[in-house]
Amino acid sequence: MKTSDFYYDLPPELIAQTPLERRDSSRLMVLDKETGEVQHRHFYDLPQYLCPGDCLVLNDSRVLPARLLGRRDPSGGAVEVLLLVDRGENCWECLVRPGRKLHPGQKVVFGDGSLLTAQIKEELPGGNRIVEFFYEGIFLEILEQLGKMPLPPYIKAELQDGERYQTVYSKEVGSAAAPTAGLHFTKELLAQIEAMGVKVCYVTLHVGLGTFRPVKEEDPTEHEMHSEFCMISAQTAQTINETKKNGGRVICVGTTSCRTLESWAAEDGTMKESAGWTDIYIYPGYRFKVLDCLVTNFHLPESTLIMLVSALAGREQVLNAYAKAVEERYRFFSFGDAMFIC
């Protein structure tokens, strides 16, 4: 197995730059993981592929407006600080630009300086910084005023409404990127699904920017997987266990929900309340312990995420489906169309 085995040609114009006006009007490719058969539908058709007794698992993480634009004090040079991990005591691990100007001791001012200032405390191996922030009040409220959404690098357009990069059920603040498979759901669609007798439950995985890190090794098994914090409540664990016991399907919405369940599932597929960091890396050859079906977006070539869906549906079938998506002019990546692998 080589990383290049997961490459496909994608015309740049198919990378969606803005969300559709209606969340659930995006297209939905339905892929039968046993036969490779493909159907072309719309996301609002998803309930037709669900059954009473199934369980839909959603990631309720909410994106932090983690991109802060400021200036160096006293020189006034422009600075960009991207919050990655809360290290406690008002300190965050951050990605900073320009790195050559931001050394330990450097002070940074955001806005007019009345709400938020910072100081570089430490330079980490790999180039990230530990940044200490100074403010009065509630940090998250200040971020809501000063911060911007940290959109993926392949999105060049400015996002007009920050809520369009949040799922309608987002709740637990902490992600640096949206769990984008969930962006297609509306509250009305979720209510329709629940009314059918499908259980809906939630996990939390705070998505890190490592999700966009390319696999550079020729042998993908040598790639060092990033770590992300995730949680499963006792109620969600019980719902999943009951679903499996009663013969229903566990359907994860997004690779983040999938990675959360597979990280904490016992070998027999049972779940219990869990929390912690996961660096699970799923690629072909992996045996899924709890997941049956997956709602997901289309992923970057040679990424860990296209490897995950290939583990579920087979590399050749996935690449064949992607080729059809290109041919049919589907929209790709975060604001793009969706796939249901069943």
Short mmCIF file of C-alpha atoms in Angstrom, two decimals:
data_model
loop_
_atom_site.label_atom_id
_atom_site.label_comp_id
_atom_site.label_asym_id
_atom_site.label_seq_id
_atom_site.Cartn_x
_atom_site.Cartn_y
_atom_site.Cartn_z
CA MET A 1 0.00 0.00 0.00
CA LYS A 2 1.34 3.42 -1.02
CA THR A 3 0.10 6.92 -0.31
CA SER A 4 -0.14 7.49 -4.07
CA ASP A 5 -2.74 4.68 -4.19
CA PHE A 6 -5.20 7.22 -2.75
CA TYR A 7 -4.64 9.96 -5.32
CA TYR A 8 -7.33 11.23 -7.69
CA ASP A 9 -7.51 14.17 -10.09
CA LEU A 10 -9.72 17.02 -8.91
CA PRO A 11 -10.35 20.15 -11.02
CA PRO A 12 -9.81 23.15 -8.68
CA GLU A 13 -13.14 24.69 -9.69
CA LEU A 14 -14.96 21.79 -7.96
CA ILE A 15 -13.66 22.88 -4.53
CA ALA A 16 -16.69 24.59 -2.98
CA GLN A 17 -15.83 28.09 -1.75
CA THR A 18 -19.16 28.99 -0.16
CA PRO A 19 -22.03 27.03 1.42
CA LEU A 20 -25.31 26.55 -0.42
CA GLU A 21 -28.25 28.70 0.66
CA ARG A 22 -30.11 25.64 2.00
CA ARG A 23 -28.00 23.25 4.06
CA ASP A 24 -29.87 20.08 3.06
CA SER A 25 -30.08 20.91 -0.65
CA SER A 26 -26.53 19.67 -1.26
CA ARG A 27 -26.18 16.54 -3.37
CA LEU A 28 -25.83 13.12 -1.76
CA MET A 29 -23.97 10.26 -3.37
CA VAL A 30 -25.12 6.92 -1.94
CA LEU A 31 -22.42 4.24 -2.12
CA ASP A 32 -23.22 0.59 -1.40
CA LYS A 33 -20.04 -0.61 0.30
CA GLU A 34 -20.74 -4.26 -0.61
CA THR A 35 -21.46 -3.86 -4.34
CA GLY A 36 -19.92 -0.48 -5.17
CA GLU A 37 -23.24 0.65 -6.68
CA VAL A 38 -23.66 4.44 -6.74
CA GLN A 39 -26.86 6.49 -6.61
CA HIS A 40 -27.16 10.28 -7.05
CA ARG A 41 -29.61 11.93 -4.66
CA HIS A 42 -29.93 15.05 -2.49
CA PHE A 43 -29.19 15.31 1.21
CA TYR A 44 -32.85 15.81 2.08
CA ASP A 45 -33.37 12.26 0.71
CA LEU A 46 -31.21 10.75 3.49
CA PRO A 47 -34.23 9.61 5.59
CA GLN A 48 -35.16 7.21 2.76
CA TYR A 49 -31.99 5.25 3.55
CA LEU A 50 -32.55 5.10 7.31
CA CYS A 51 -34.63 2.56 9.24
CA PRO A 52 -36.46 2.63 12.57
CA GLY A 53 -34.07 1.29 15.19
CA ASP A 54 -30.99 2.78 13.54
CA CYS A 55 -28.82 5.17 15.51
CA LEU A 56 -27.37 8.39 14.07
CA VAL A 57 -24.22 9.60 15.88
CA LEU A 58 -23.36 13.32 15.56
CA ASN A 59 -20.33 15.30 16.74
CA ASP A 60 -21.61 18.31 18.71
CA SER A 61 -18.27 20.15 18.83
CA ARG A 62 -18.45 23.85 18.04
CA VAL A 63 -15.75 25.74 16.16
CA LEU A 64 -13.84 28.31 18.15
CA PRO A 65 -13.43 31.68 16.34
CA ALA A 66 -9.76 30.92 16.84
CA ARG A 67 -8.08 33.17 14.26
CA LEU A 68 -6.90 36.40 15.84
CA LEU A 69 -5.42 39.31 13.89
CA GLY A 70 -3.24 41.70 15.86
CA ARG A 71 -0.01 43.67 15.87
CA ARG A 72 3.35 43.47 17.55
CA ASP A 73 3.96 45.86 20.42
CA PRO A 74 5.58 48.34 20.02
CA SER A 75 6.58 48.00 16.33
CA GLY A 76 3.00 47.66 15.01
CA GLY A 77 3.81 44.83 12.57
CA ALA A 78 0.84 42.68 11.57
CA VAL A 79 0.42 39.35 13.37
CA GLU A 80 -1.87 36.33 12.97
CA VAL A 81 -2.41 33.95 15.90
CA LEU A 82 -4.39 30.72 15.52
CA LEU A 83 -5.48 29.00 18.77
CA LEU A 84 -4.87 25.25 18.71
CA VAL A 85 -4.90 23.75 22.23
CA ASP A 86 -5.86 25.24 25.60
CA ARG A 87 -2.89 24.57 27.89
CA GLY A 88 -4.53 26.13 30.98
CA GLU A 89 -3.73 29.24 33.04
CA ASN A 90 -4.61 31.51 30.09
CA CYS A 91 -1.98 29.86 27.90
CA TRP A 92 -2.68 28.34 24.47
CA GLU A 93 -0.58 26.44 21.99
CA CYS A 94 -0.83 28.51 18.82
CA LEU A 95 0.22 28.69 15.21
CA VAL A 96 1.66 32.16 14.58
CA ARG A 97 2.65 34.33 11.63
CA PRO A 98 5.20 35.70 10.92
CA GLY A 99 7.10 33.11 12.95
CA ARG A 100 10.47 34.82 12.43
CA LYS A 101 9.19 37.89 14.28
CA LEU A 102 7.40 36.21 17.18
CA HIS A 103 9.96 35.02 19.72
CA PRO A 104 9.55 34.49 23.50
CA GLY A 105 8.95 37.81 25.22
CA GLN A 106 7.24 39.47 22.24
CA LYS A 107 4.03 41.29 23.17
CA VAL A 108 0.96 41.30 20.89
CA VAL A 109 -2.09 43.58 20.91
CA PHE A 110 -5.49 42.65 19.44
CA GLY A 111 -8.06 45.26 18.42
CA ASP A 112 -7.36 48.46 20.31
CA GLY A 113 -5.78 46.50 23.16
CA SER A 114 -8.59 47.22 25.61
CA LEU A 115 -10.01 43.69 25.49
CA LEU A 116 -7.07 41.41 24.73
CA THR A 117 -3.28 41.39 24.71
CA ALA A 118 -0.79 38.52 24.73
CA GLN A 119 2.85 37.56 25.15
CA ILE A 120 4.82 34.78 23.46
CA LYS A 121 6.03 32.49 26.26
CA GLU A 122 7.75 29.58 24.54
CA GLU A 123 8.72 28.27 21.10
CA LEU A 124 7.91 24.56 20.65
CA PRO A 125 9.64 21.98 18.44
CA GLY A 126 7.94 22.22 15.05
CA GLY A 127 7.39 25.97 15.31
CA ASN A 128 4.18 26.36 17.35
CA ARG A 129 4.21 28.84 20.24
CA ILE A 130 2.87 28.88 23.77
CA VAL A 131 1.04 32.20 24.07
CA GLU A 132 -0.23 33.73 27.31
CA PHE A 133 -3.33 35.92 26.98
CA PHE A 134 -4.28 38.87 29.21
CA TYR A 135 -7.89 40.01 29.49
CA GLU A 136 -10.74 40.73 31.87
CA GLY A 137 -14.03 38.87 31.67
CA ILE A 138 -14.80 35.67 29.75
CA PHE A 139 -12.27 34.59 27.11
CA LEU A 140 -14.86 32.95 24.83
CA GLU A 141 -16.95 36.12 24.76
CA ILE A 142 -13.86 38.13 23.80
CA LEU A 143 -13.11 35.65 21.02
CA GLU A 144 -16.65 36.05 19.71
CA GLN A 145 -15.93 39.78 19.34
CA LEU A 146 -12.35 39.68 18.00
CA GLY A 147 -11.85 36.24 16.51
CA LYS A 148 -12.52 34.97 13.00
CA MET A 149 -13.41 31.48 11.76
CA PRO A 150 -10.27 29.48 10.89
CA LEU A 151 -11.40 28.27 7.47
CA PRO A 152 -9.47 25.49 5.70
CA PRO A 153 -6.56 26.58 3.48
CA TYR A 154 -8.38 25.58 0.27
CA ILE A 155 -11.22 28.06 0.95
CA LYS A 156 -10.21 31.49 -0.34
CA ALA A 157 -13.59 33.24 -0.15
CA GLU A 158 -14.54 35.27 2.93
CA LEU A 159 -17.36 33.65 4.92
CA GLN A 160 -20.26 36.08 5.30
CA ASP A 161 -22.06 34.24 8.12
CA GLY A 162 -19.89 32.43 10.69
CA GLU A 163 -22.80 30.17 11.68
CA ARG A 164 -22.61 28.48 8.27
CA TYR A 165 -19.32 26.93 9.44
CA GLN A 166 -21.13 25.52 12.49
CA THR A 167 -23.55 22.60 12.60
CA VAL A 168 -27.08 23.46 13.78
CA TYR A 169 -26.51 21.20 16.80
CA SER A 170 -23.03 22.48 17.75
CA LYS A 171 -22.70 22.90 21.50
CA GLU A 172 -19.27 22.12 22.99
CA VAL A 173 -16.78 24.84 22.00
CA GLY A 174 -13.28 23.63 21.16
CA SER A 175 -12.72 22.78 17.48
CA ALA A 176 -10.27 24.50 15.14
CA ALA A 177 -12.25 23.17 12.16
CA ALA A 178 -15.87 22.15 11.66
CA PRO A 179 -17.03 18.50 11.61
CA THR A 180 -18.23 19.27 8.09
CA ALA A 181 -20.38 16.20 7.34
CA GLY A 182 -22.87 17.61 9.83
CA LEU A 183 -23.17 20.96 8.05
CA HIS A 184 -25.86 19.46 5.77
CA PHE A 185 -28.37 18.85 8.56
CA THR A 186 -31.19 21.22 9.42
CA LYS A 187 -33.19 21.08 12.65
CA GLU A 188 -36.23 20.10 10.59
CA LEU A 189 -34.39 17.19 8.92
CA LEU A 190 -33.18 15.91 12.29
CA ALA A 191 -36.74 16.12 13.68
CA GLN A 192 -38.00 14.15 10.67
CA ILE A 193 -35.35 11.48 11.24
CA GLU A 194 -36.19 11.16 14.95
CA ALA A 195 -39.91 10.95 14.15
CA MET A 196 -39.13 7.89 11.99
CA GLY A 197 -37.88 6.02 15.05
CA VAL A 198 -34.18 6.62 14.41
CA LYS A 199 -32.27 7.40 17.60
CA VAL A 200 -30.07 10.51 17.45
CA CYS A 201 -27.18 10.81 19.89
CA TYR A 202 -24.05 12.91 20.28
CA VAL A 203 -20.34 12.53 20.87
CA THR A 204 -17.76 15.31 21.11
CA LEU A 205 -14.47 15.40 19.24
CA HIS A 206 -12.65 18.71 19.03
CA VAL A 207 -11.25 18.81 15.51
CA GLY A 208 -7.63 19.93 15.24
CA LEU A 209 -5.86 21.49 12.27
CA GLY A 210 -3.91 18.24 11.96
CA THR A 211 -6.93 16.97 10.05
CA PHE A 212 -5.63 19.00 7.06
CA ARG A 213 -2.03 17.78 7.36
CA PRO A 214 -1.06 15.85 4.22
CA VAL A 215 0.46 12.39 4.31
CA LYS A 216 4.00 12.98 3.03
CA GLU A 217 5.44 9.50 3.59
CA GLU A 218 5.41 7.11 0.64
CA ASP A 219 4.24 4.37 3.03
CA PRO A 220 1.07 5.77 4.67
CA THR A 221 1.50 3.54 7.72
CA GLU A 222 4.56 5.64 8.65
CA HIS A 223 2.46 8.83 8.91
CA GLU A 224 2.32 10.25 12.45
CA MET A 225 -1.35 10.80 13.24
CA HIS A 226 -2.42 13.92 15.12
CA SER A 227 -4.19 13.72 18.51
CA GLU A 228 -7.64 15.11 19.26
CA PHE A 229 -9.72 15.20 22.44
CA CYS A 230 -13.04 13.33 22.40
CA MET A 231 -15.84 12.32 24.77
CA ILE A 232 -18.68 9.80 24.84
CA SER A 233 -21.45 10.24 27.42
CA ALA A 234 -22.99 7.35 29.33
CA GLN A 235 -26.31 8.04 27.58
CA THR A 236 -24.76 7.84 24.10
CA ALA A 237 -22.88 4.66 25.01
CA GLN A 238 -26.12 3.08 26.24
CA THR A 239 -28.02 4.11 23.08
CA ILE A 240 -25.34 2.58 20.85
CA ASN A 241 -25.23 -0.63 22.86
CA GLU A 242 -29.02 -0.98 22.69
CA THR A 243 -29.00 -0.30 18.94
CA LYS A 244 -26.44 -3.03 18.29
CA LYS A 245 -28.23 -5.46 20.62
CA ASN A 246 -31.53 -4.91 18.79
CA GLY A 247 -30.04 -5.33 15.32
CA GLY A 248 -30.05 -1.66 14.32
CA ARG A 249 -27.24 0.10 12.45
CA VAL A 250 -24.84 2.61 13.99
CA ILE A 251 -24.48 5.43 11.45
CA CYS A 252 -21.74 7.96 12.14
CA VAL A 253 -22.03 11.47 10.76
CA GLY A 254 -18.48 12.40 9.80
CA THR A 255 -15.10 10.82 10.23
CA THR A 256 -14.79 12.56 13.61
CA SER A 257 -17.78 10.67 15.05
CA CYS A 258 -16.41 7.48 13.52
CA ARG A 259 -12.95 7.98 15.04
CA THR A 260 -14.49 8.76 18.44
CA LEU A 261 -16.53 5.54 18.56
CA GLU A 262 -13.78 3.34 17.17
CA SER A 263 -11.28 4.79 19.65
CA TRP A 264 -13.28 3.72 22.69
CA ALA A 265 -15.24 0.66 21.51
CA ALA A 266 -14.41 -2.68 23.08
CA GLU A 267 -13.42 -5.53 20.77
CA ASP A 268 -17.03 -6.78 20.82
CA GLY A 269 -18.30 -3.35 19.74
CA THR A 270 -19.75 -2.33 23.09
CA MET A 271 -19.33 1.20 24.41
CA LYS A 272 -19.07 2.85 27.81
CA GLU A 273 -18.70 6.43 29.00
CA SER A 274 -15.23 7.59 27.93
CA ALA A 275 -13.06 10.68 27.48
CA GLY A 276 -9.49 11.33 26.46
CA TRP A 277 -7.11 11.94 23.58
CA THR A 278 -7.17 9.78 20.49
CA ASP A 279 -4.69 9.39 17.66
CA ILE A 280 -6.50 6.47 16.03
CA TYR A 281 -5.45 6.03 12.40
CA ILE A 282 -7.86 4.07 10.22
CA TYR A 283 -6.76 2.81 6.81
CA PRO A 284 -7.51 -0.27 4.67
CA GLY A 285 -7.14 -3.45 6.67
CA TYR A 286 -8.80 -1.94 9.74
CA ARG A 287 -11.73 -3.90 11.18
CA PHE A 288 -14.54 -1.61 12.33
CA LYS A 289 -15.83 -2.57 15.77
CA VAL A 290 -19.03 -0.52 16.01
CA LEU A 291 -19.65 1.62 12.91
CA ASP A 292 -21.96 0.22 10.22
CA CYS A 293 -22.53 3.21 7.90
CA LEU A 294 -21.02 6.64 7.40
CA VAL A 295 -22.28 10.05 6.29
CA THR A 296 -19.25 12.00 5.08
CA ASN A 297 -18.06 14.72 2.72
CA PHE A 298 -15.56 14.21 -0.09
CA HIS A 299 -11.96 14.28 1.08
CA LEU A 300 -8.60 15.49 -0.18
CA PRO A 301 -6.46 13.16 -2.33
CA GLU A 302 -3.87 11.16 -0.36
CA SER A 303 -5.37 12.27 2.99
CA THR A 304 -5.90 10.16 6.11
CA LEU A 305 -9.65 10.71 5.65
CA ILE A 306 -9.88 9.20 2.17
CA MET A 307 -7.93 6.28 3.65
CA LEU A 308 -10.56 5.95 6.39
CA VAL A 309 -13.47 5.78 3.93
CA SER A 310 -11.44 3.34 1.82
CA ALA A 311 -11.12 1.10 4.89
CA LEU A 312 -14.91 1.05 5.08
CA ALA A 313 -15.89 0.71 1.41
CA GLY A 314 -12.72 -0.51 -0.35
CA ARG A 315 -10.13 1.68 -2.08
CA GLU A 316 -11.14 0.83 -5.63
CA GLN A 317 -14.85 1.40 -4.97
CA VAL A 318 -14.15 4.71 -3.25
CA LEU A 319 -11.90 5.98 -6.03
CA ASN A 320 -14.47 4.85 -8.60
CA ALA A 321 -17.17 6.78 -6.70
CA TYR A 322 -14.91 9.86 -6.53
CA ALA A 323 -14.29 9.65 -10.30
CA LYS A 324 -18.07 9.63 -10.83
CA ALA A 325 -18.42 12.60 -8.47
CA VAL A 326 -15.88 14.55 -10.54
CA GLU A 327 -17.66 13.53 -13.75
CA GLU A 328 -21.03 14.63 -12.31
CA ARG A 329 -19.53 17.92 -11.09
CA TYR A 330 -20.15 17.36 -7.39
CA ARG A 331 -18.87 20.07 -5.03
CA PHE A 332 -15.91 18.96 -2.91
CA PHE A 333 -14.55 19.37 0.64
CA SER A 334 -15.88 21.41 3.59
CA PHE A 335 -18.70 23.33 1.89
CA GLY A 336 -19.22 20.63 -0.72
CA ASP A 337 -21.63 17.74 -1.24
CA ALA A 338 -21.99 14.57 0.83
CA MET A 339 -21.72 10.80 0.55
CA PHE A 340 -23.62 8.09 2.42
CA ILE A 341 -21.67 4.84 2.62
CA CYS A 342 -24.08 2.09 3.60
#
